[in-house]
Tab-separated table of N, CA, C and O in Angstrom:
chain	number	residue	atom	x	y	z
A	1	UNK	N	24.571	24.431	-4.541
A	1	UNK	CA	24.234	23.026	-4.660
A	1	UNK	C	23.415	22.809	-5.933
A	1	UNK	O	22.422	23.512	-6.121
A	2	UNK	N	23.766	21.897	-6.793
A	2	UNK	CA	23.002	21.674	-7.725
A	2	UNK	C	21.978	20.975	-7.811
A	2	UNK	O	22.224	20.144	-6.937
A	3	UNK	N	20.799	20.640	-8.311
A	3	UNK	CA	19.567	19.911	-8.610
A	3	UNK	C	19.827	18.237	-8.246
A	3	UNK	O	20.612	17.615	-8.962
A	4	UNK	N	19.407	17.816	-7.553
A	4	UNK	CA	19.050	16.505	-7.101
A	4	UNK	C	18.117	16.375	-6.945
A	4	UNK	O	17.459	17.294	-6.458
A	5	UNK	N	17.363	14.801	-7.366
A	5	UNK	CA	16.402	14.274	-6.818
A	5	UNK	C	17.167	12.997	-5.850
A	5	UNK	O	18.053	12.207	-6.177
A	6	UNK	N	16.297	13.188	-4.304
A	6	UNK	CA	16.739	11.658	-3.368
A	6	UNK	C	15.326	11.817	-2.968
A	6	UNK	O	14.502	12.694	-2.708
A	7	UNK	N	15.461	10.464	-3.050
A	7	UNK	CA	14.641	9.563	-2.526
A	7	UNK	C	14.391	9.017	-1.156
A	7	UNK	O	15.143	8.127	-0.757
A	8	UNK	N	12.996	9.637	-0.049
A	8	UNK	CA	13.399	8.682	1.297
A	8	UNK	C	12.610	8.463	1.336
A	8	UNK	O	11.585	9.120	1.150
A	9	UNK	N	12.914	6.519	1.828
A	9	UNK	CA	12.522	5.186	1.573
A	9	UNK	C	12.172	4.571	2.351
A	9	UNK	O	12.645	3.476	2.046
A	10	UNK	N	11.464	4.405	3.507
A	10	UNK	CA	11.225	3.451	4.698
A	10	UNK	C	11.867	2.354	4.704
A	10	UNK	O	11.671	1.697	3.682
A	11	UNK	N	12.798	1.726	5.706
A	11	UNK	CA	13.025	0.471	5.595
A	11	UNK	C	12.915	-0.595	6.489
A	11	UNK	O	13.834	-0.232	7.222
A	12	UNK	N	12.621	-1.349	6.867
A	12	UNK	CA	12.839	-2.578	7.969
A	12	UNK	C	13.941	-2.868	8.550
A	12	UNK	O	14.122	-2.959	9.764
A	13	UNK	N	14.884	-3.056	7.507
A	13	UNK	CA	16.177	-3.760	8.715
A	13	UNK	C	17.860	-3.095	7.057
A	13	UNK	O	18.503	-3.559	6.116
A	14	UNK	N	17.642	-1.747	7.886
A	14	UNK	CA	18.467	-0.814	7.374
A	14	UNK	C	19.966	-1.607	6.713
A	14	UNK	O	20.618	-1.286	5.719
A	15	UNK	N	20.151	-2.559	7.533
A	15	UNK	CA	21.878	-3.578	7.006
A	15	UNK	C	21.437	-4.386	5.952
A	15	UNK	O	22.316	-4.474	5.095
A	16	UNK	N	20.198	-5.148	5.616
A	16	UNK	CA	19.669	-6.041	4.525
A	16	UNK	C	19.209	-5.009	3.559
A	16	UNK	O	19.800	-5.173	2.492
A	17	UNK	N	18.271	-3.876	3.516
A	17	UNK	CA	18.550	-2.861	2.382
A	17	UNK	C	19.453	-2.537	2.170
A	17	UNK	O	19.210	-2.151	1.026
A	18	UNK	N	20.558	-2.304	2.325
A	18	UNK	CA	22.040	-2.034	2.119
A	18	UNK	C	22.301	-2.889	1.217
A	18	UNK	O	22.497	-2.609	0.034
A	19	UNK	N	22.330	-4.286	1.827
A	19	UNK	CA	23.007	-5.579	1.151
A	19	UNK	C	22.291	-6.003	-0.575
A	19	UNK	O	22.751	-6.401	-1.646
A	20	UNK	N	20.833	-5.602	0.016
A	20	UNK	CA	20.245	-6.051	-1.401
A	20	UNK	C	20.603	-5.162	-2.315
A	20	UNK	O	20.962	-5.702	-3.361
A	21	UNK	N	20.672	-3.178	-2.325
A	21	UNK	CA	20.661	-2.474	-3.310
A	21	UNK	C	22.362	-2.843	-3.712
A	21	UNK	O	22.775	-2.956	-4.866
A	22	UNK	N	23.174	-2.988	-2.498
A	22	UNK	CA	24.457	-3.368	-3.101
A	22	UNK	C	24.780	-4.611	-4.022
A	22	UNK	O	25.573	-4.884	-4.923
A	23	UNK	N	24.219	-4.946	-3.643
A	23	UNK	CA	24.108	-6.633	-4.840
A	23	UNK	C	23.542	-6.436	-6.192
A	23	UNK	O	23.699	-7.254	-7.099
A	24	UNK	N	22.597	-4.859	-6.354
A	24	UNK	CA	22.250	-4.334	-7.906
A	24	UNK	C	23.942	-3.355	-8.221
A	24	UNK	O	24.341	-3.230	-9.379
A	25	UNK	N	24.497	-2.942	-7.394
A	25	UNK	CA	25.516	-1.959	-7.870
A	25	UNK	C	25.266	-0.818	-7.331
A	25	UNK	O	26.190	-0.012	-7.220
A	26	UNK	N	24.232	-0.563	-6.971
A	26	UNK	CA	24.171	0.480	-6.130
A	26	UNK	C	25.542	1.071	-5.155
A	26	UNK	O	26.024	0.179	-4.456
A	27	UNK	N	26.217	2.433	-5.023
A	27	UNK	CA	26.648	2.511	-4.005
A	27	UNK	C	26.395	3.936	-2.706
A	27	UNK	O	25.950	5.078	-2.821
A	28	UNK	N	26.690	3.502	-2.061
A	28	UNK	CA	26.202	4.522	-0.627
A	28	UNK	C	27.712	5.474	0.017
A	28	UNK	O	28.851	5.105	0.307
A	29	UNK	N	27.117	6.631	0.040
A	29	UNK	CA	27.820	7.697	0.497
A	29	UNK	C	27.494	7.292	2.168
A	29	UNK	O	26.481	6.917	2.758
A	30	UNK	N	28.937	7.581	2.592
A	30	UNK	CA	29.227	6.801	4.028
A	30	UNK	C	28.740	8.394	5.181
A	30	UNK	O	28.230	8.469	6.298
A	31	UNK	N	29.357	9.729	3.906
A	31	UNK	CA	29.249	10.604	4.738
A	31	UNK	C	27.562	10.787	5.538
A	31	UNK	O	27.055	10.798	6.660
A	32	UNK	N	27.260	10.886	4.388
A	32	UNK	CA	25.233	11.215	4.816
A	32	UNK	C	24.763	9.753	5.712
A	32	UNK	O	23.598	9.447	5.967
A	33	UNK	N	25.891	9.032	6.067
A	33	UNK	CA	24.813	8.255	6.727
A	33	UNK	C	25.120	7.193	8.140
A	33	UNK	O	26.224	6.751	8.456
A	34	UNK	N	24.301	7.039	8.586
A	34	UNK	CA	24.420	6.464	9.782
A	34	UNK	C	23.737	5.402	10.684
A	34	UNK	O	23.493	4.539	9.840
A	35	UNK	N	23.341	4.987	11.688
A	35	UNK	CA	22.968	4.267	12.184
A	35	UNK	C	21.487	4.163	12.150
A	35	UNK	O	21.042	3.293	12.899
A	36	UNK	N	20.324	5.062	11.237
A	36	UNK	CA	19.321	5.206	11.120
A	36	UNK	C	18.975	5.821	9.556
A	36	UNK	O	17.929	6.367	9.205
A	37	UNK	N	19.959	5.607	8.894
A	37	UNK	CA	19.480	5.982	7.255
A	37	UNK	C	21.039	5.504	6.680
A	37	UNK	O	22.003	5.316	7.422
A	38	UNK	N	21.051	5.360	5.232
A	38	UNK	CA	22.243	5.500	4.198
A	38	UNK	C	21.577	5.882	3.121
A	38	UNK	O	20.494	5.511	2.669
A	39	UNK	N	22.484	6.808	2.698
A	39	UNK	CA	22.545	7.869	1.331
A	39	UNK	C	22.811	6.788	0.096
A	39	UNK	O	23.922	6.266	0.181
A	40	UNK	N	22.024	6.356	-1.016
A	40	UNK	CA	22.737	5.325	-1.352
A	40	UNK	C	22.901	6.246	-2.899
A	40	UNK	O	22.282	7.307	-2.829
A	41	UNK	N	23.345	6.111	-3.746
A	41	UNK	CA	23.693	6.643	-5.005
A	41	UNK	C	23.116	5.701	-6.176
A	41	UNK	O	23.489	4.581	-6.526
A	42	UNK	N	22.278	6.369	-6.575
A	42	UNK	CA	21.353	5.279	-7.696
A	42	UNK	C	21.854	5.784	-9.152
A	42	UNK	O	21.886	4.859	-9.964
A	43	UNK	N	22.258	7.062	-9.676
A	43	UNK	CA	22.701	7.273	-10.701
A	43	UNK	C	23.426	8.708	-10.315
A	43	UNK	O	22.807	9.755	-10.127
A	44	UNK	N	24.977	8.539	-10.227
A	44	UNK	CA	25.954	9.408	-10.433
A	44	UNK	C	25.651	10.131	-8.959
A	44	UNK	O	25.658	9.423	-7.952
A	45	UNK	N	25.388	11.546	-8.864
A	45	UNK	CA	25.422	12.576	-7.987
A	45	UNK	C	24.118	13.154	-8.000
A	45	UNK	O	23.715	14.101	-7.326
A	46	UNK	N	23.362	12.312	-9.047
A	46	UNK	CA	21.995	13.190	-9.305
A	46	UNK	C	20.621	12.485	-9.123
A	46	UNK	O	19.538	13.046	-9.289
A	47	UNK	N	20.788	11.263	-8.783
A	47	UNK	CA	19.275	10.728	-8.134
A	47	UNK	C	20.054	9.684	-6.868
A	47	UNK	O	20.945	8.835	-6.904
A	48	UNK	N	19.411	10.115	-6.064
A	48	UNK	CA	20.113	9.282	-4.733
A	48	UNK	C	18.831	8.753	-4.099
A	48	UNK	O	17.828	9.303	-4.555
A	49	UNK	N	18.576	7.726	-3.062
A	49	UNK	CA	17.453	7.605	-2.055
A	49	UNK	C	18.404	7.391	-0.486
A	49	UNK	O	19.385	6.774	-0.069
A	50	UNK	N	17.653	8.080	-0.145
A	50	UNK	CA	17.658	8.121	1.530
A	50	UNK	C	17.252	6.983	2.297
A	50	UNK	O	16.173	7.183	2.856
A	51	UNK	N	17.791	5.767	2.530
A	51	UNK	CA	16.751	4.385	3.156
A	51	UNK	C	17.045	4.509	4.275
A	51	UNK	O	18.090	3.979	4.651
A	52	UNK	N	16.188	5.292	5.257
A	52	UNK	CA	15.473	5.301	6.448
A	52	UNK	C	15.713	3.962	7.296
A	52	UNK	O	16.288	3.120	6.607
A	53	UNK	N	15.518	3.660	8.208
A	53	UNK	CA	14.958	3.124	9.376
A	53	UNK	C	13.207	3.709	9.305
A	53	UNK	O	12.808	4.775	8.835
A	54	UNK	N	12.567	2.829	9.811
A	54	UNK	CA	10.992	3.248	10.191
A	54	UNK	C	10.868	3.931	10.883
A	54	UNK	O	10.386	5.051	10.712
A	55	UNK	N	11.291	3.438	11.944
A	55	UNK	CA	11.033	4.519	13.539
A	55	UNK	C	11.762	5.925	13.102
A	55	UNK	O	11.107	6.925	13.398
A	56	UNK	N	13.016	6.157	12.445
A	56	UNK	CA	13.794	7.734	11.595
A	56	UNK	C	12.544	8.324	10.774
A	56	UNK	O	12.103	9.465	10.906
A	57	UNK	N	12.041	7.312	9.880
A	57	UNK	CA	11.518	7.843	8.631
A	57	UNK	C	10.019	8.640	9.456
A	57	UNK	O	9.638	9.774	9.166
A	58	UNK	N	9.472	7.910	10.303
A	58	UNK	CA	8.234	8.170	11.168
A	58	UNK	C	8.252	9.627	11.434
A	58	UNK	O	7.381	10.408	11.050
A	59	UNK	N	9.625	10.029	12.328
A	59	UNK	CA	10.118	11.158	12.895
A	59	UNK	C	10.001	12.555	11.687
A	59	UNK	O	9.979	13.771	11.883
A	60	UNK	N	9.943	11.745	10.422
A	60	UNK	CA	10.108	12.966	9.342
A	60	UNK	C	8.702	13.721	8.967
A	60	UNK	O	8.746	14.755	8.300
A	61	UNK	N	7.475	13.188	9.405
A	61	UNK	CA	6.048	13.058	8.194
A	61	UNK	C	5.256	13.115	9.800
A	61	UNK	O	5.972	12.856	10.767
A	62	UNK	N	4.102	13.383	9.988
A	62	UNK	CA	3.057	13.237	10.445
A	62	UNK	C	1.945	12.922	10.440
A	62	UNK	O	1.048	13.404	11.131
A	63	UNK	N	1.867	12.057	9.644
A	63	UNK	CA	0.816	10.250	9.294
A	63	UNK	C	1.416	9.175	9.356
A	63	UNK	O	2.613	9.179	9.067
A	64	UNK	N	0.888	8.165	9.676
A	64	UNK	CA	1.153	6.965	9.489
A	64	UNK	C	2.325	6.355	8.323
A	64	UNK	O	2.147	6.457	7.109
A	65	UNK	N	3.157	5.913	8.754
A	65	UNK	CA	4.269	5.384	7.272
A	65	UNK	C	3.515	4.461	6.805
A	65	UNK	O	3.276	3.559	7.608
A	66	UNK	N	2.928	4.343	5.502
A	66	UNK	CA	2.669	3.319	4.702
A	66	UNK	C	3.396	1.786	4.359
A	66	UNK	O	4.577	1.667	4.032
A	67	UNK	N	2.693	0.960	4.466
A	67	UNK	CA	3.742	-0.511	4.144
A	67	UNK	C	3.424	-0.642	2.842
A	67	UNK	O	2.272	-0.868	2.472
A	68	UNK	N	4.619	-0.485	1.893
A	68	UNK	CA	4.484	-0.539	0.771
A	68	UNK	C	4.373	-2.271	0.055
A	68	UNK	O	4.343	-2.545	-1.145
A	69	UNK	N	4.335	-3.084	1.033
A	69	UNK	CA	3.834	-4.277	0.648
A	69	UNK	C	2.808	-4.311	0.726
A	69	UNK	O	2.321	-5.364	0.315
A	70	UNK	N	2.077	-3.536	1.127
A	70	UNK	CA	0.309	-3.771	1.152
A	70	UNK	C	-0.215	-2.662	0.380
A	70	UNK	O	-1.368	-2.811	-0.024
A	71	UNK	N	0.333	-1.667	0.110
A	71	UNK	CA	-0.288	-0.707	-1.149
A	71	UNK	C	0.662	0.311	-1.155
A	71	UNK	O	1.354	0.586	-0.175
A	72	UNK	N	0.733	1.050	-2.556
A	72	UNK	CA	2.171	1.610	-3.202
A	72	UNK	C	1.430	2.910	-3.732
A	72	UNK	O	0.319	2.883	-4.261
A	73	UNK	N	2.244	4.133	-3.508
A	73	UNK	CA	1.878	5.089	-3.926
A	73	UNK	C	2.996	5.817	-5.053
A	73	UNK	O	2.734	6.754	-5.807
A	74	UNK	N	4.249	5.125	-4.929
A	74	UNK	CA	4.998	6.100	-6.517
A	74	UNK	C	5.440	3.995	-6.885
A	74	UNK	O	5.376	3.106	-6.035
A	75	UNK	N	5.885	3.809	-8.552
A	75	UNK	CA	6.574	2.874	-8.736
A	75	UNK	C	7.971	3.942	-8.752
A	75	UNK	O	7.576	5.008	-9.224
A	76	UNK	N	8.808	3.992	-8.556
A	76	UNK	CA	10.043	4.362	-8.570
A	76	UNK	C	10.607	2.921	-10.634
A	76	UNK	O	10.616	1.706	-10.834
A	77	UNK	N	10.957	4.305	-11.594
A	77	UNK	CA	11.112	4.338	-12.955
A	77	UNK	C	12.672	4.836	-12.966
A	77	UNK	O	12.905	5.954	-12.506
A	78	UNK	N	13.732	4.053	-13.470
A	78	UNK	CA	15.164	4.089	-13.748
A	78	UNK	C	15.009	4.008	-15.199
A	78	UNK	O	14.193	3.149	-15.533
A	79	UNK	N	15.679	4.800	-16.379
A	79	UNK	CA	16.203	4.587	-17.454
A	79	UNK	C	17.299	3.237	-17.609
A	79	UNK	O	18.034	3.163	-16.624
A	80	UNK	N	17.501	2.367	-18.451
A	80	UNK	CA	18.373	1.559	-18.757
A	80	UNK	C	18.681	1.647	-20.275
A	80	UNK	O	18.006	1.772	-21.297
A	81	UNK	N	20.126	1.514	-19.944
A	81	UNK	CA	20.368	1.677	-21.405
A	81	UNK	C	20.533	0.467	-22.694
A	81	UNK	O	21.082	0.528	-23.794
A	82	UNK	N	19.963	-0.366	-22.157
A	82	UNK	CA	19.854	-2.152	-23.154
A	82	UNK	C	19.016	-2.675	-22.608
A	82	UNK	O	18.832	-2.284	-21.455
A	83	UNK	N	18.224	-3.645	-23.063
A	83	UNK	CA	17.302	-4.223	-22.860
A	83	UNK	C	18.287	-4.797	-21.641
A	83	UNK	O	18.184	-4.616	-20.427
A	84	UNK	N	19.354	-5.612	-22.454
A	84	UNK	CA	20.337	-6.401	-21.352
A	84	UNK	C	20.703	-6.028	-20.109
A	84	UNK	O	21.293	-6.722	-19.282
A	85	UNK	N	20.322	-4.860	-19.994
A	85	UNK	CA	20.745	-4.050	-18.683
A	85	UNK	C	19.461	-4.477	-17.762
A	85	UNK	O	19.660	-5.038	-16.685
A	86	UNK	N	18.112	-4.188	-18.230
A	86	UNK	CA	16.585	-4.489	-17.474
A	86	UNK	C	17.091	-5.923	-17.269
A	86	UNK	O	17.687	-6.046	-16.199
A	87	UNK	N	17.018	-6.973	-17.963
A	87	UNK	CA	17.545	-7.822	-17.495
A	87	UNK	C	18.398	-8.318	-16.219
A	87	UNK	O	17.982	-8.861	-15.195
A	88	UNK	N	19.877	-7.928	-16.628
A	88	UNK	CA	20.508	-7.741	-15.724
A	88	UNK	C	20.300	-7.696	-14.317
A	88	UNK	O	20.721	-8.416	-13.411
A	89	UNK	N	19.343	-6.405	-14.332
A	89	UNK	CA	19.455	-5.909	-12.570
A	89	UNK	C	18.133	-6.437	-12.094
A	89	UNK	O	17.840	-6.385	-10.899
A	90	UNK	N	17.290	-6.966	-13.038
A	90	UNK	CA	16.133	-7.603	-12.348
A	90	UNK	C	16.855	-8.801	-11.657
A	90	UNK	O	16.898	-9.090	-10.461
A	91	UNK	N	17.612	-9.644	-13.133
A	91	UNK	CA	18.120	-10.674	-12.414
A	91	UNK	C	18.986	-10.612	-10.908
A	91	UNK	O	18.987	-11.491	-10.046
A	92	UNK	N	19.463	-9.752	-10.886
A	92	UNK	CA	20.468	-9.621	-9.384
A	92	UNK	C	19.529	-8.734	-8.284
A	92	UNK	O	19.913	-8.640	-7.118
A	93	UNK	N	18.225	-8.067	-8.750
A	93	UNK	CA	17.223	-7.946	-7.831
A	93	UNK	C	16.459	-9.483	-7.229
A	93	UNK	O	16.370	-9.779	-6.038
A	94	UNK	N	16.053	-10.169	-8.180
A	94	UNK	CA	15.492	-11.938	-7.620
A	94	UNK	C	16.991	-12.309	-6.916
A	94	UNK	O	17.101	-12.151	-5.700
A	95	UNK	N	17.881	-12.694	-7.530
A	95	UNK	CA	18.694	-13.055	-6.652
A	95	UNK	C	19.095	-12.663	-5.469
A	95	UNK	O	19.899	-13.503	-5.062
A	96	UNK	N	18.910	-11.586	-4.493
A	96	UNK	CA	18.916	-10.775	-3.815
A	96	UNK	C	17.987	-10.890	-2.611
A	96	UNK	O	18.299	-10.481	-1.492
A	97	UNK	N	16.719	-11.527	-2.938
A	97	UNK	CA	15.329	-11.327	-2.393
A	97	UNK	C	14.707	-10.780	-2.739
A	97	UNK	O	13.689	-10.927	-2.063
A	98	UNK	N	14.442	-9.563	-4.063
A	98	UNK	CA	13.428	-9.173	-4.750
A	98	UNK	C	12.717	-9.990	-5.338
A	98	UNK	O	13.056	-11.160	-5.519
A	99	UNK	N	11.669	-9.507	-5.705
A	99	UNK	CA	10.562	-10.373	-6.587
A	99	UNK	C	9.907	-9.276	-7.859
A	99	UNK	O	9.637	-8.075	-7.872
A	100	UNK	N	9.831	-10.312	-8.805
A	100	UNK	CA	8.827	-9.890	-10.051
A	100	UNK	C	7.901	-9.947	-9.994
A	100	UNK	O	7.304	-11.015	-9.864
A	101	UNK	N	7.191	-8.482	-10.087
A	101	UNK	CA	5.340	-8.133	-9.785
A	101	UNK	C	4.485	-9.064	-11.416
A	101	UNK	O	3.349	-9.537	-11.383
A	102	UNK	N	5.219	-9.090	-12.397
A	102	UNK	CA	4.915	-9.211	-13.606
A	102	UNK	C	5.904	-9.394	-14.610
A	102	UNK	O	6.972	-8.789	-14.509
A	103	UNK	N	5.686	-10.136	-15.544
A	103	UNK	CA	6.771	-10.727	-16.538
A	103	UNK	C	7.218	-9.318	-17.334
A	103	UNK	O	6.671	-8.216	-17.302
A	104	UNK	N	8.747	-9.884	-18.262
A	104	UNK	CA	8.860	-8.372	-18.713
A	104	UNK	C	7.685	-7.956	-20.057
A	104	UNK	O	7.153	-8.840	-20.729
A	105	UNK	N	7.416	-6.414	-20.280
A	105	UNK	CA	7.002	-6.115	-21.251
A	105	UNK	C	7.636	-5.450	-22.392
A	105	UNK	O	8.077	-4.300	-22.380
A	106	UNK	N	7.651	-6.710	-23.912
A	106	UNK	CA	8.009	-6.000	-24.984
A	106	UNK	C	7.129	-5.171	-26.261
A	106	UNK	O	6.315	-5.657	-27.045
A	107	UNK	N	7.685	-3.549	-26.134
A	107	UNK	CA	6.501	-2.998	-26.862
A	107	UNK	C	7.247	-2.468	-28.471
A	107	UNK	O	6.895	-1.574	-29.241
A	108	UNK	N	8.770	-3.771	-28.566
A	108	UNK	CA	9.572	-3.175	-29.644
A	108	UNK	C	10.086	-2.312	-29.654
A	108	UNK	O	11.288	-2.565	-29.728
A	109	UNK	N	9.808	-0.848	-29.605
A	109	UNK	CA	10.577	0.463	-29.429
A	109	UNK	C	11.263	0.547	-27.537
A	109	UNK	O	12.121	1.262	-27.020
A	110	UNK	N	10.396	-0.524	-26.998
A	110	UNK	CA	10.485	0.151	-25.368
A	110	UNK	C	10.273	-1.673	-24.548
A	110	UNK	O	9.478	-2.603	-24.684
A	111	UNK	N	11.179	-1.465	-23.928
A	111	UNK	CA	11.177	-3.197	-22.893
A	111	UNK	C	11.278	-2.607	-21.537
A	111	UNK	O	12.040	-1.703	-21.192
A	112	UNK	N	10.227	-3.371	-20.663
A	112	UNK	CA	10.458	-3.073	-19.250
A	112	UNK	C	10.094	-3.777	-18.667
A	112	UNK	O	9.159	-4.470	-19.069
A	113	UNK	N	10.783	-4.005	-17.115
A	113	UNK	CA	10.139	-4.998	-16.199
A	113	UNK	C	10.601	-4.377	-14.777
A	113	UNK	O	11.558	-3.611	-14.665
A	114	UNK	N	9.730	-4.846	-13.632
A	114	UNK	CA	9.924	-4.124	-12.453
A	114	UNK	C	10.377	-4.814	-11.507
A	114	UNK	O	10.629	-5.974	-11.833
A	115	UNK	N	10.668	-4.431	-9.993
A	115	UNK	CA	11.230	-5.441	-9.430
A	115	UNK	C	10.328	-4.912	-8.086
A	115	UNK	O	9.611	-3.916	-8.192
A	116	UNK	N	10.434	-5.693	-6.775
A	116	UNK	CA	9.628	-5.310	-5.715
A	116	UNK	C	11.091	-5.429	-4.675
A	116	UNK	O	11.820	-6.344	-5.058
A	117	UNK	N	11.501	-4.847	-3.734
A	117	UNK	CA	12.665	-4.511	-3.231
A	117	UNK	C	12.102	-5.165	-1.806
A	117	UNK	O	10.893	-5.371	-1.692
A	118	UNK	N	12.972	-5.467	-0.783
A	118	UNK	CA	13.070	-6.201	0.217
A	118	UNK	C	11.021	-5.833	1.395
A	118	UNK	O	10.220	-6.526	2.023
A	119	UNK	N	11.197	-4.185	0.958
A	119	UNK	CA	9.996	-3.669	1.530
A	119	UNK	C	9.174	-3.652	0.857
A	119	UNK	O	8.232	-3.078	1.402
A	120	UNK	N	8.859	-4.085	-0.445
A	120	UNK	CA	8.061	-3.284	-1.268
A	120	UNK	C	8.157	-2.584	-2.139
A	120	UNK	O	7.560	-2.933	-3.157
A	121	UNK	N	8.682	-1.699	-2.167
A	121	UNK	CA	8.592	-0.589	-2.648
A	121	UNK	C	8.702	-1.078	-4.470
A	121	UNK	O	9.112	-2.067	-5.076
A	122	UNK	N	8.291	-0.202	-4.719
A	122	UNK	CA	8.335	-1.214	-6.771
A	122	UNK	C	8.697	-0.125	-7.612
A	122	UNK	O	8.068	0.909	-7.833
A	123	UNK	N	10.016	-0.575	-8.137
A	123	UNK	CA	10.962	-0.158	-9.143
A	123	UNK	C	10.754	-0.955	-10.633
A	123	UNK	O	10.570	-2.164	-10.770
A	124	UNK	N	10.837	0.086	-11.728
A	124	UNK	CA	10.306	-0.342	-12.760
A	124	UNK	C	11.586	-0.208	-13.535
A	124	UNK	O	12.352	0.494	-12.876
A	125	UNK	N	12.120	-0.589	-14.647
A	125	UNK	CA	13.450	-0.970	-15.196
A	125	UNK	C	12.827	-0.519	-16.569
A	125	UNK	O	11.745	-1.037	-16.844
A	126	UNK	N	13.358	0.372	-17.466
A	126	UNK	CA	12.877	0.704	-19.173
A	126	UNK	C	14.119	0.808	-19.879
A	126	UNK	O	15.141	1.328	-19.431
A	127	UNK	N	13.973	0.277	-21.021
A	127	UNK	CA	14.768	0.760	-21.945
A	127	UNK	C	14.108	1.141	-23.355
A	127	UNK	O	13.381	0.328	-23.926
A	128	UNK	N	14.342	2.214	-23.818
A	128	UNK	CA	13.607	2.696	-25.395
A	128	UNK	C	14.491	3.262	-26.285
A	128	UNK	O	15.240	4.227	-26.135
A	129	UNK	N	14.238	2.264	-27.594
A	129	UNK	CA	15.075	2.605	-28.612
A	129	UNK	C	15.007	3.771	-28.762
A	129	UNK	O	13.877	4.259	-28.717
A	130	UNK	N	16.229	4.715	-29.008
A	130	UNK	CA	16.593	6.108	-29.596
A	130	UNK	C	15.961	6.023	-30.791
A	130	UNK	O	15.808	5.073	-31.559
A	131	UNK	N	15.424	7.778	-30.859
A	131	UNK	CA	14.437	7.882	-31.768
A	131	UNK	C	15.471	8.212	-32.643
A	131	UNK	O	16.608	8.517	-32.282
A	132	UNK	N	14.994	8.139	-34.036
A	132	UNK	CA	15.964	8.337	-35.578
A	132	UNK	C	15.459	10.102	-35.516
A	132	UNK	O	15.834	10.882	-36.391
């Protein structure tokens, strides 16, 4: 098996996380998943997240699951390859039911803006000019 990073994600209401990451393009491997998680595919074969059910995700950890609407411990950071792209998927994240924590930031070499996902959880969107 080769090197993956996945991601598992607490979620509220497992069919509306579905719907929202599918509305960015996201897609989900049917095999890994079921009536208490989906495997969803965030880039190719090599970064995936696991979106849980609560009461599943609970079963995994032995503390308390955190509500990532009330305080956040990773932002979850995607490469984009155009500014137009950060754009893009923010825009079809708001449209969706996401929300913008903060307007985008331009630093000229590097543009980014983040999005807050149905639970919380906060995804940050970058793109940086290739170095010469």
């Amino acid at each position: 098996m080769k090197k993956q990073i996945i991601l598992n994600l607490p979620v509220k209401d497992l069919a509306k996380s579905k719907a929202f990451f599918s509305a960015l393009g996201f897609t989900f491997n049917d095999r890994f998943s079921g009536e208490n998680a989906a495997f969803m595919n965030i880039v190719g074969d090599t970064i995936q997240a696991m979106l849980t059910t609560e009461p599943f995700f609970k079963s995994l950890i032995d503390k308390p699951v955190a509500q990532a609407k009330e305080a956040n411990e990773v932002v979850i950071c995607l490469s984009c390859e155009s500014r137009e792209e950060v754009d893009t998927l923010i825009a079809k994240a708001v449209a969706a039911g996401g929300r913008t924590p903060h307007p985008p930031e331009d630093h000229g070499f590097m543009y980014d803006q983040g999005f807050e996902d149905l639970d919380g959880h906060l995804w940050n969107l970058v793109w940086a000019a290739p170095e010469d």
